[in-house]
PDB file of C-alpha atoms in Angstrom:
ATOM      1  CA  ASN D   1      -9.918  58.604 -23.178  1.00  0.00           C
ATOM      2  CA  SER D   2      -6.898  57.982 -25.389  1.00  0.00           C
ATOM      3  CA  SER D   3      -4.894  56.367 -22.518  1.00  0.00           C
ATOM      4  CA  ALA D   4      -7.548  53.669 -22.183  1.00  0.00           C
ATOM      5  CA  GLN D   5      -7.553  52.827 -25.872  1.00  0.00           C
ATOM      6  CA  LEU D   6      -5.727  49.749 -27.206  1.00  0.00           C
ATOM      7  CA  CYS D   7      -4.181  50.254 -30.620  1.00  0.00           C
ATOM      8  CA  CYS D   8      -2.599  47.183 -32.115  1.00  0.00           C
ATOM      9  CA  GLN D   9      -1.995  45.641 -35.488  1.00  0.00           C
ATOM     10  CA  LEU D  10      -2.727  41.942 -36.010  1.00  0.00           C
ATOM     11  CA  ILE D  11      -1.605  39.783 -38.866  1.00  0.00           C
ATOM     12  CA  CYS D  12      -2.579  36.183 -39.689  1.00  0.00           C
ATOM     13  CA  GLU D  13       0.069  33.815 -40.981  1.00  0.00           C
ATOM     14  CA  ASP D  14      -0.814  30.147 -41.560  1.00  0.00           C
ATOM     15  CA  GLY D  15      -3.860  30.503 -39.344  1.00  0.00           C
ATOM     16  CA  ARG D  16      -1.843  31.848 -36.367  1.00  0.00           C
ATOM     17  CA  THR D  17      -2.249  35.295 -34.915  1.00  0.00           C
ATOM     18  CA  ARG D  18       0.675  37.357 -33.718  1.00  0.00           C
ATOM     19  CA  ALA D  19       0.712  40.777 -32.050  1.00  0.00           C
ATOM     20  CA  LEU D  20       3.078  43.091 -33.912  1.00  0.00           C
ATOM     21  CA  ASN D  21       2.748  46.421 -32.170  1.00  0.00           C
ATOM     22  CA  THR D  22       0.954  47.601 -29.079  1.00  0.00           C
ATOM     23  CA  CYS D  23       0.463  51.060 -27.649  1.00  0.00           C
ATOM     24  CA  CYS D  24      -1.804  51.201 -24.683  1.00  0.00           C
ATOM     25  CA  SER D  25      -2.084  52.052 -21.070  1.00  0.00           C
ATOM     26  CA  PRO D  26       0.272  50.222 -18.650  1.00  0.00           C
ATOM     27  CA  ALA D  27      -2.360  47.702 -17.541  1.00  0.00           C
ATOM     28  CA  LEU D  28      -3.562  46.883 -21.035  1.00  0.00           C
ATOM     29  CA  GLY D  29       0.003  46.783 -22.322  1.00  0.00           C
ATOM     30  CA  LEU D  30       0.888  44.116 -19.743  1.00  0.00           C
ATOM     31  CA  MET D  31      -2.111  42.023 -20.831  1.00  0.00           C
ATOM     32  CA  SER D  32      -1.142  42.375 -24.485  1.00  0.00           C
ATOM     33  CA  ARG D  33       2.450  41.286 -23.850  1.00  0.00           C
ATOM     34  CA  PHE D  34       1.214  38.257 -21.915  1.00  0.00           C
ATOM     35  CA  ALA D  35      -1.148  37.313 -24.777  1.00  0.00           C
ATOM     36  CA  GLU D  36       1.696  37.724 -27.269  1.00  0.00           C
ATOM     37  CA  ARG D  37       3.913  35.414 -25.237  1.00  0.00           C
ATOM     38  CA  VAL D  38       1.196  32.755 -25.040  1.00  0.00           C
ATOM     39  CA  VAL D  39       0.618  32.915 -28.794  1.00  0.00           C
ATOM     40  CA  ASN D  40       4.345  32.692 -29.546  1.00  0.00           C
ATOM     41  CA  ASP D  41       4.765  29.724 -27.223  1.00  0.00           C
ATOM     42  CA  SER D  42       1.927  27.915 -28.973  1.00  0.00           C
ATOM     43  CA  VAL D  43       3.552  28.620 -32.329  1.00  0.00           C
ATOM     44  CA  VAL D  44       6.873  27.192 -31.154  1.00  0.00           C
ATOM     45  CA  ASN D  45       5.257  24.096 -29.668  1.00  0.00           C
ATOM     46  CA  ASP D  46       3.327  23.480 -32.898  1.00  0.00           C
ATOM     47  CA  SER D  47       6.364  24.030 -35.083  1.00  0.00           C
ATOM     48  CA  PRO D  48       6.380  21.659 -38.061  1.00  0.00           C
ATOM     49  CA  ASN D  49      10.145  21.179 -37.614  1.00  0.00           C
ATOM     50  CA  GLN D  50       9.544  19.190 -34.417  1.00  0.00           C
ATOM     51  CA  SER D  51       9.534  15.496 -35.256  1.00  0.00           C
ATOM     52  CA  ASP D  52       7.071  12.979 -33.857  1.00  0.00           C
ATOM     53  CA  ALA D  53       9.915  11.202 -32.045  1.00  0.00           C
ATOM     54  CA  ASP D  54      10.887  14.428 -30.262  1.00  0.00           C
ATOM     55  CA  LYS D  55       7.276  14.964 -29.267  1.00  0.00           C
ATOM     56  CA  GLY D  56       7.094  11.390 -27.966  1.00  0.00           C
ATOM     57  CA  ASP D  57      10.274  11.784 -25.926  1.00  0.00           C
ATOM     58  CA  GLU D  58       9.013  15.071 -24.528  1.00  0.00           C
ATOM     59  CA  GLY D  59       5.722  13.464 -23.556  1.00  0.00           C
ATOM     60  CA  ALA D  60       7.492  10.553 -21.914  1.00  0.00           C
ATOM     61  CA  SER D  61       9.645  12.921 -19.870  1.00  0.00           C
ATOM     62  CA  GLN D  62       6.598  14.958 -18.806  1.00  0.00           C
ATOM     63  CA  PHE D  63       4.541  11.973 -17.603  1.00  0.00           C
ATOM     64  CA  PRO D  64       3.702  12.708 -13.923  1.00  0.00           C
ATOM     65  CA  LEU D  65       5.354  10.287 -11.532  1.00  0.00           C
ATOM     66  CA  TYR D  66       2.354  10.268  -9.200  1.00  0.00           C
ATOM     67  CA  LEU D  67       0.456   8.249 -11.822  1.00  0.00           C
ATOM     68  CA  LEU D  68       2.905   5.364 -11.403  1.00  0.00           C
ATOM     69  CA  PRO D  69       1.742   2.425  -9.256  1.00  0.00           C
ATOM     70  CA  PRO D  70       2.900   2.361  -5.620  1.00  0.00           C
ATOM     71  CA  ILE D  71       6.289   0.830  -4.902  1.00  0.00           C
ATOM     72  CA  PRO D  72       5.825  -2.912  -4.200  1.00  0.00           C
ATOM     73  CA  LYS D  73       5.630  -3.998  -0.575  1.00  0.00           C
ATOM     74  CA  ARG D  74       8.484  -5.992   0.872  1.00  0.00           C
ATOM     75  CA  GLY D  75       8.218  -9.761   0.869  1.00  0.00           C
ATOM     76  CA  ALA D  76       7.488 -11.721   4.042  1.00  0.00           C
ATOM     77  CA  GLY D  77      11.092 -12.870   4.397  1.00  0.00           C
ATOM     78  CA  TYR D  78      12.492  -9.336   4.294  1.00  0.00           C
ATOM     79  CA  ARG D  79      11.847  -8.893   8.031  1.00  0.00           C
ATOM     80  CA  SER D  80      11.903 -12.490   9.259  1.00  0.00           C
ATOM     81  CA  GLU D  81      15.071 -13.749   7.570  1.00  0.00           C
ATOM     82  CA  PRO D  82      17.482 -11.219   9.185  1.00  0.00           C
ATOM     83  CA  ILE D  83      16.612 -12.558  12.654  1.00  0.00           C
ATOM     84  CA  MET D  84      18.767 -15.606  12.020  1.00  0.00           C
ATOM     85  CA  GLY D  85      21.703 -13.500  10.845  1.00  0.00           C
ATOM     86  CA  ILE D  86      21.477 -11.175  13.851  1.00  0.00           C
ATOM     87  CA  VAL D  87      21.378 -14.116  16.273  1.00  0.00           C
ATOM     88  CA  VAL D  88      24.304 -15.877  14.583  1.00  0.00           C
ATOM     89  CA  VAL D  89      26.568 -12.813  14.491  1.00  0.00           C
ATOM     90  CA  LEU D  90      25.825 -11.622  18.030  1.00  0.00           C
ATOM     91  CA  ALA D  91      25.944 -15.102  19.606  1.00  0.00           C
ATOM     92  CA  PHE D  92      29.164 -16.091  17.842  1.00  0.00           C
ATOM     93  CA  SER D  93      30.818 -12.759  18.670  1.00  0.00           C
ATOM     94  CA  SER D  94      29.814 -13.008  22.327  1.00  0.00           C
ATOM     95  CA  LEU D  95      31.073 -16.589  22.513  1.00  0.00           C
ATOM     96  CA  LEU D  96      34.473 -15.732  21.058  1.00  0.00           C
ATOM     97  CA  VAL D  97      34.854 -12.600  23.207  1.00  0.00           C
ATOM     98  CA  GLY D  98      33.981 -14.539  26.363  1.00  0.00           C
ATOM     99  CA  LEU D  99      36.296 -17.415  25.423  1.00  0.00           C
ATOM    100  CA  THR D 100      39.197 -15.092  24.721  1.00  0.00           C
ATOM    101  CA  HIS D 101      38.658 -13.176  27.969  1.00  0.00           C
ATOM    102  CA  GLY D 102      38.433 -16.404  29.946  1.00  0.00           C
ATOM    103  CA  MET D 103      41.563 -17.886  28.458  1.00  0.00           C
ATOM    104  CA  ALA D 104      43.502 -14.637  28.797  1.00  0.00           C
ATOM    105  CA  ALA D 105      42.583 -14.215  32.472  1.00  0.00           C
ATOM    106  CA  ALA D 106      42.985 -17.883  33.460  1.00  0.00           C
ATOM    107  CA  GLY D 107      45.666 -18.853  35.933  1.00  0.00           C
ATOM    108  CA  GLU D 108      46.736 -15.932  38.086  1.00  0.00           C
ATOM    109  CA  GLY D 109      44.105 -13.658  36.586  1.00  0.00           C
ATOM    110  CA  LYS D 110      46.675 -11.228  35.221  1.00  0.00           C
ATOM    111  CA  TYR D 111      46.989 -10.123  31.627  1.00  0.00           C
ATOM    112  CA  THR D 112      50.369 -10.421  29.998  1.00  0.00           C
ATOM    113  CA  GLY D 113      51.357  -8.535  26.885  1.00  0.00           C
ATOM    114  CA  LEU D 114      50.292 -11.350  24.563  1.00  0.00           C
ATOM    115  CA  THR D 115      47.004 -12.133  26.303  1.00  0.00           C
ATOM    116  CA  LEU D 116      46.112  -8.440  26.428  1.00  0.00           C
ATOM    117  CA  ALA D 117      46.762  -8.195  22.696  1.00  0.00           C
ATOM    118  CA  THR D 118      44.363 -11.083  22.020  1.00  0.00           C
ATOM    119  CA  VAL D 119      41.663  -9.439  24.150  1.00  0.00           C
ATOM    120  CA  CYS D 120      41.979  -6.144  22.275  1.00  0.00           C
ATOM    121  CA  LEU D 121      42.001  -7.949  18.946  1.00  0.00           C
ATOM    122  CA  ILE D 122      38.857  -9.966  19.637  1.00  0.00           C
ATOM    123  CA  TRP D 123      36.964  -6.829  20.637  1.00  0.00           C
ATOM    124  CA  ILE D 124      38.010  -5.073  17.442  1.00  0.00           C
ATOM    125  CA  GLN D 125      36.868  -8.072  15.415  1.00  0.00           C
ATOM    126  CA  ALA D 126      33.525  -8.157  17.217  1.00  0.00           C
ATOM    127  CA  LEU D 127      33.039  -4.431  16.527  1.00  0.00           C
ATOM    128  CA  PHE D 128      33.749  -4.894  12.819  1.00  0.00           C
ATOM    129  CA  ALA D 129      31.329  -7.827  12.706  1.00  0.00           C
ATOM    130  CA  VAL D 130      28.503  -5.691  14.134  1.00  0.00           C
ATOM    131  CA  LEU D 131      29.269  -2.818  11.744  1.00  0.00           C
ATOM    132  CA  CYS D 132      29.245  -5.161   8.749  1.00  0.00           C
ATOM    133  CA  LEU D 133      25.949  -6.624   9.940  1.00  0.00           C
ATOM    134  CA  LEU D 134      24.383  -3.164  10.229  1.00  0.00           C
ATOM    135  CA  PHE D 135      25.599  -2.221   6.744  1.00  0.00           C
ATOM    136  CA  LEU D 136      24.118  -5.367   5.228  1.00  0.00           C
ATOM    137  CA  LEU D 137      20.752  -4.798   6.885  1.00  0.00           C
ATOM    138  CA  CYS D 138      20.333  -1.031   6.595  1.00  0.00           C
ATOM    139  CA  ALA D 139      22.419   0.336   3.714  1.00  0.00           C
ATOM    140  CA  ASN D 140      20.118  -0.767   0.833  1.00  0.00           C
ATOM    141  CA  ALA D 141      23.226  -1.256  -1.279  1.00  0.00           C
ATOM    142  CA  GLY D 142      22.619  -1.486  -5.026  1.00  0.00           C
ATOM    143  CA  VAL D 143      18.897  -0.642  -4.830  1.00  0.00           C
ATOM    144  CA  VAL D 144      17.593   1.339  -7.823  1.00  0.00           C
ATOM    145  CA  LYS D 145      15.407   4.011  -6.238  1.00  0.00           C
ATOM    146  CA  ARG D 146      12.645   5.936  -7.954  1.00  0.00           C
ATOM    147  CA  SER D 147      13.687   9.364  -9.161  1.00  0.00           C
ATOM    148  CA  PRO D 148      13.299  11.443 -12.323  1.00  0.00           C
ATOM    149  CA  GLN D 149      16.676  10.106 -13.450  1.00  0.00           C
ATOM    150  CA  THR D 150      15.627   6.444 -13.105  1.00  0.00           C
ATOM    151  CA  CYS D 151      11.942   6.725 -14.116  1.00  0.00           C
ATOM    152  CA  TYR D 152      12.181   8.887 -17.248  1.00  0.00           C
ATOM    153  CA  PRO D 153      11.495   8.396 -20.051  1.00  0.00           C
ATOM    154  CA  VAL D 154       8.383   6.397 -19.202  1.00  0.00           C
ATOM    155  CA  PRO D 155       7.759   3.840 -21.994  1.00  0.00           C
ATOM    156  CA  SER D 156       4.744   4.521 -24.174  1.00  0.00           C
ATOM    157  CA  GLU D 157       3.217   1.118 -23.304  1.00  0.00           C
ATOM    158  CA  VAL D 158       3.300   1.997 -19.604  1.00  0.00           C
ATOM    159  CA  GLN D 159       1.818   5.449 -20.213  1.00  0.00           C
ATOM    160  CA  TRP D 160      -1.022   4.073 -22.303  1.00  0.00           C
ATOM    161  CA  ARG D 161      -1.867   1.371 -19.749  1.00  0.00           C
ATOM    162  CA  LEU D 162      -1.870   3.752 -16.778  1.00  0.00           C
ATOM    163  CA  ARG D 163      -3.851   6.465 -18.548  1.00  0.00           C
ATOM    164  CA  ALA D 164      -6.424   4.026 -19.937  1.00  0.00           C
ATOM    165  CA  ASN D 165      -7.103   2.091 -16.728  1.00  0.00           C
ATOM    166  CA  PRO D 166      -5.006   3.091 -13.676  1.00  0.00           C
ATOM    167  CA  GLN D 167      -6.855   0.632 -11.415  1.00  0.00           C
ATOM    168  CA  THR D 168      -5.548  -2.461 -13.196  1.00  0.00           C
ATOM    169  CA  GLY D 169      -1.938  -1.261 -13.002  1.00  0.00           C
ATOM    170  CA  LEU D 170       0.671  -2.965 -15.149  1.00  0.00           C
ATOM    171  CA  GLY D 171      -0.349  -6.563 -14.566  1.00  0.00           C
ATOM    172  CA  GLY D 172       0.438  -8.860 -17.484  1.00  0.00           C
ATOM    173  CA  LEU D 173       2.975  -6.458 -18.975  1.00  0.00           C
ATOM    174  CA  GLY D 174       6.543  -7.727 -19.264  1.00  0.00           C
ATOM    175  CA  ASN D 175       9.782  -5.828 -18.722  1.00  0.00           C
ATOM    176  CA  ILE D 176      10.650  -3.466 -21.557  1.00  0.00           C
ATOM    177  CA  ASP D 177      14.074  -3.304 -23.175  1.00  0.00           C
ATOM    178  CA  GLY D 178      15.358   0.070 -24.274  1.00  0.00           C
ATOM    179  CA  PRO D 179      18.507   2.088 -24.901  1.00  0.00           C
ATOM    180  CA  ARG D 180      18.968   2.687 -21.167  1.00  0.00           C
ATOM    181  CA  GLY D 181      18.709  -0.995 -20.259  1.00  0.00           C
ATOM    182  CA  SER D 182      15.616  -2.783 -18.990  1.00  0.00           C
ATOM    183  CA  TYR D 183      12.493  -1.088 -17.615  1.00  0.00           C
ATOM    184  CA  CYS D 184      11.068  -3.009 -14.637  1.00  0.00           C
ATOM    185  CA  ILE D 185       7.272  -2.824 -14.691  1.00  0.00           C
ATOM    186  CA  ARG D 186       7.084  -3.646 -10.950  1.00  0.00           C
ATOM    187  CA  CYS D 187       9.432  -0.928  -9.680  1.00  0.00           C
ATOM    188  CA  CYS D 188       8.813   1.366 -12.710  1.00  0.00           C
ATOM    189  CA  VAL D 189      12.499   2.228 -13.016  1.00  0.00           C
ATOM    190  CA  TRP D 190      15.163   1.822 -15.673  1.00  0.00           C
ATOM    191  CA  ARG D 191      17.795  -0.736 -14.693  1.00  0.00           C
ATOM    192  CA  PRO D 192      21.320  -0.356 -16.100  1.00  0.00           C
ATOM    193  CA  SER D 193      22.465  -2.513 -18.961  1.00  0.00           C
ATOM    194  CA  LYS D 194      24.381  -5.744 -18.427  1.00  0.00           C
ATOM    195  CA  GLU D 195      27.661  -3.982 -19.089  1.00  0.00           C
ATOM    196  CA  ASP D 196      27.171  -1.982 -15.874  1.00  0.00           C
ATOM    197  CA  GLY D 197      26.537  -5.088 -13.782  1.00  0.00           C
ATOM    198  CA  LYS D 198      23.845  -7.720 -13.451  1.00  0.00           C
ATOM    199  CA  SER D 199      20.454  -6.174 -12.636  1.00  0.00           C
ATOM    200  CA  HIS D 200      17.773  -8.207 -10.912  1.00  0.00           C
ATOM    201  CA  HIS D 201      14.366  -7.758  -9.278  1.00  0.00           C
ATOM    202  CA  CYS D 202      14.400  -9.698  -6.004  1.00  0.00           C
ATOM    203  CA  SER D 203      11.093 -11.335  -5.094  1.00  0.00           C
ATOM    204  CA  VAL D 204      11.863 -11.126  -1.353  1.00  0.00           C
ATOM    205  CA  CYS D 205      13.194  -7.568  -1.166  1.00  0.00           C
ATOM    206  CA  ASN D 206      10.799  -6.523  -3.977  1.00  0.00           C
ATOM    207  CA  ARG D 207      13.322  -4.048  -5.303  1.00  0.00           C
ATOM    208  CA  CYS D 208      15.570  -3.847  -8.343  1.00  0.00           C
ATOM    209  CA  VAL D 209      19.265  -4.032  -7.526  1.00  0.00           C
ATOM    210  CA  VAL D 210      22.437  -3.531  -9.554  1.00  0.00           C
ATOM    211  CA  GLY D 211      25.458  -5.832  -9.356  1.00  0.00           C
ATOM    212  CA  PHE D 212      23.346  -8.730  -8.049  1.00  0.00           C
ATOM    213  CA  ASP D 213      25.231 -11.783  -6.739  1.00  0.00           C
ATOM    214  CA  HIS D 214      22.625 -13.694  -4.695  1.00  0.00           C
ATOM    215  CA  HIS D 215      19.920 -13.244  -2.076  1.00  0.00           C
ATOM    216  CA  CYS D 216      21.164 -14.370   1.324  1.00  0.00           C
ATOM    217  CA  GLY D 217      18.523 -16.209   3.325  1.00  0.00           C
ATOM    218  CA  VAL D 218      20.543 -15.801   6.552  1.00  0.00           C
ATOM    219  CA  PHE D 219      20.690 -12.006   6.498  1.00  0.00           C
ATOM    220  CA  GLY D 220      17.541 -11.500   4.421  1.00  0.00           C
ATOM    221  CA  ARG D 221      19.184  -9.093   1.998  1.00  0.00           C
ATOM    222  CA  CYS D 222      20.479  -9.147  -1.548  1.00  0.00           C
ATOM    223  CA  ILE D 223      24.245  -9.511  -1.737  1.00  0.00           C
ATOM    224  CA  VAL D 224      25.370  -7.110  -4.452  1.00  0.00           C
ATOM    225  CA  ARG D 225      28.556  -5.460  -5.587  1.00  0.00           C
ATOM    226  CA  GLY D 226      28.102  -2.667  -3.048  1.00  0.00           C
ATOM    227  CA  ASN D 227      27.921  -4.873   0.070  1.00  0.00           C
ATOM    228  CA  LEU D 228      29.842  -7.929  -1.080  1.00  0.00           C
ATOM    229  CA  PRO D 229      33.036  -6.874   0.810  1.00  0.00           C
ATOM    230  CA  CYS D 230      31.064  -6.710   4.077  1.00  0.00           C
ATOM    231  CA  PHE D 231      29.599 -10.143   3.415  1.00  0.00           C
ATOM    232  CA  TYR D 232      33.026 -11.654   2.833  1.00  0.00           C
ATOM    233  CA  MET D 233      34.419  -9.808   5.839  1.00  0.00           C
ATOM    234  CA  LEU D 234      31.763 -11.328   8.093  1.00  0.00           C
ATOM    235  CA  ILE D 235      32.724 -14.797   6.952  1.00  0.00           C
ATOM    236  CA  GLY D 236      36.421 -14.034   7.390  1.00  0.00           C
ATOM    237  CA  LEU D 237      35.903 -12.565  10.869  1.00  0.00           C
ATOM    238  CA  ALA D 238      34.391 -15.856  12.014  1.00  0.00           C
ATOM    239  CA  PHE D 239      37.664 -17.652  11.233  1.00  0.00           C
ATOM    240  CA  THR D 240      39.942 -14.892  12.525  1.00  0.00           C
ATOM    241  CA  GLY D 241      37.899 -14.774  15.744  1.00  0.00           C
ATOM    242  CA  MET D 242      38.422 -18.478  16.316  1.00  0.00           C
ATOM    243  CA  ALA D 243      42.125 -18.034  15.588  1.00  0.00           C
ATOM    244  CA  THR D 244      42.283 -15.217  18.138  1.00  0.00           C
ATOM    245  CA  GLY D 245      40.618 -17.423  20.758  1.00  0.00           C
ATOM    246  CA  LEU D 246      43.151 -20.191  20.111  1.00  0.00           C
ATOM    247  CA  ALA D 247      45.949 -17.646  20.373  1.00  0.00           C
ATOM    248  CA  ALA D 248      44.630 -16.616  23.790  1.00  0.00           C
ATOM    249  CA  VAL D 249      44.700 -20.270  24.913  1.00  0.00           C
ATOM    250  CA  ALA D 250      48.272 -20.672  23.672  1.00  0.00           C
ATOM    251  CA  ALA D 251      49.351 -17.412  25.314  1.00  0.00           C
ATOM    252  CA  ASN D 252      47.829 -18.477  28.599  1.00  0.00           C
ATOM    253  CA  ALA D 253      49.556 -21.856  28.435  1.00  0.00           C
ATOM    254  CA  SER D 254      52.941 -20.305  27.711  1.00  0.00           C
ATOM    255  CA  SER D 255      52.583 -17.806  30.536  1.00  0.00           C
ATOM    256  CA  ALA D 256      51.612 -20.628  32.940  1.00  0.00           C
ATOM    257  CA  GLU D 257      54.699 -22.634  32.013  1.00  0.00           C
ATOM    258  CA  SER D 258      56.952 -19.662  32.570  1.00  0.00           C
TER     259      SER D 258
END
């Protein structure tokens, strides 16, 4: 049957076979077009114009992320250190709120305009203190997370080590400098260059962070550029809270004299 016959012309160029013309039944024609596409793709991929560097970059960008070692576990202090910060903030806020309320309501037990203002102010300050505390503990500010944007291209040394012996991981291998900054072999991410802010791998948080200032042992978190305003605000609220309490005492004394 002529409809079941496959008539095609094949030509060999440099050892590669290409399909030039095909006339066949619909089913066989679909198979021939698929074979032609596969052959053409192999010719393009093996093109001599593609440099070794381009092939290396392509291989680095195609390295599967599931072959990377697991993300390091948090250090012991990551969960124990914040207890002190939570106790300090909540206890100090409660003390100042209670002191301001007591001073404002002392005497006849009536709030004047000034004492009422101090009570409202101390509550606002306590609310901001709790919000800043929550941001420090939960926001993960400055943390470089794993993603295709931060993991690729995977350095050739890392690829070779993981493909050769995945069980040993990357132990003994140092951080790798490159055009994108520094590649951390513990988090397996590219950290920005120094011009974009100081990058650091914290041994307690076990994460790489950008804009590192210091690790706070009271709150158990890294203080970085992203949460530094909240850290300073917490310190400032301690002093403004004490000032508000003293203002409530002075307001109560003035109202008693009058």
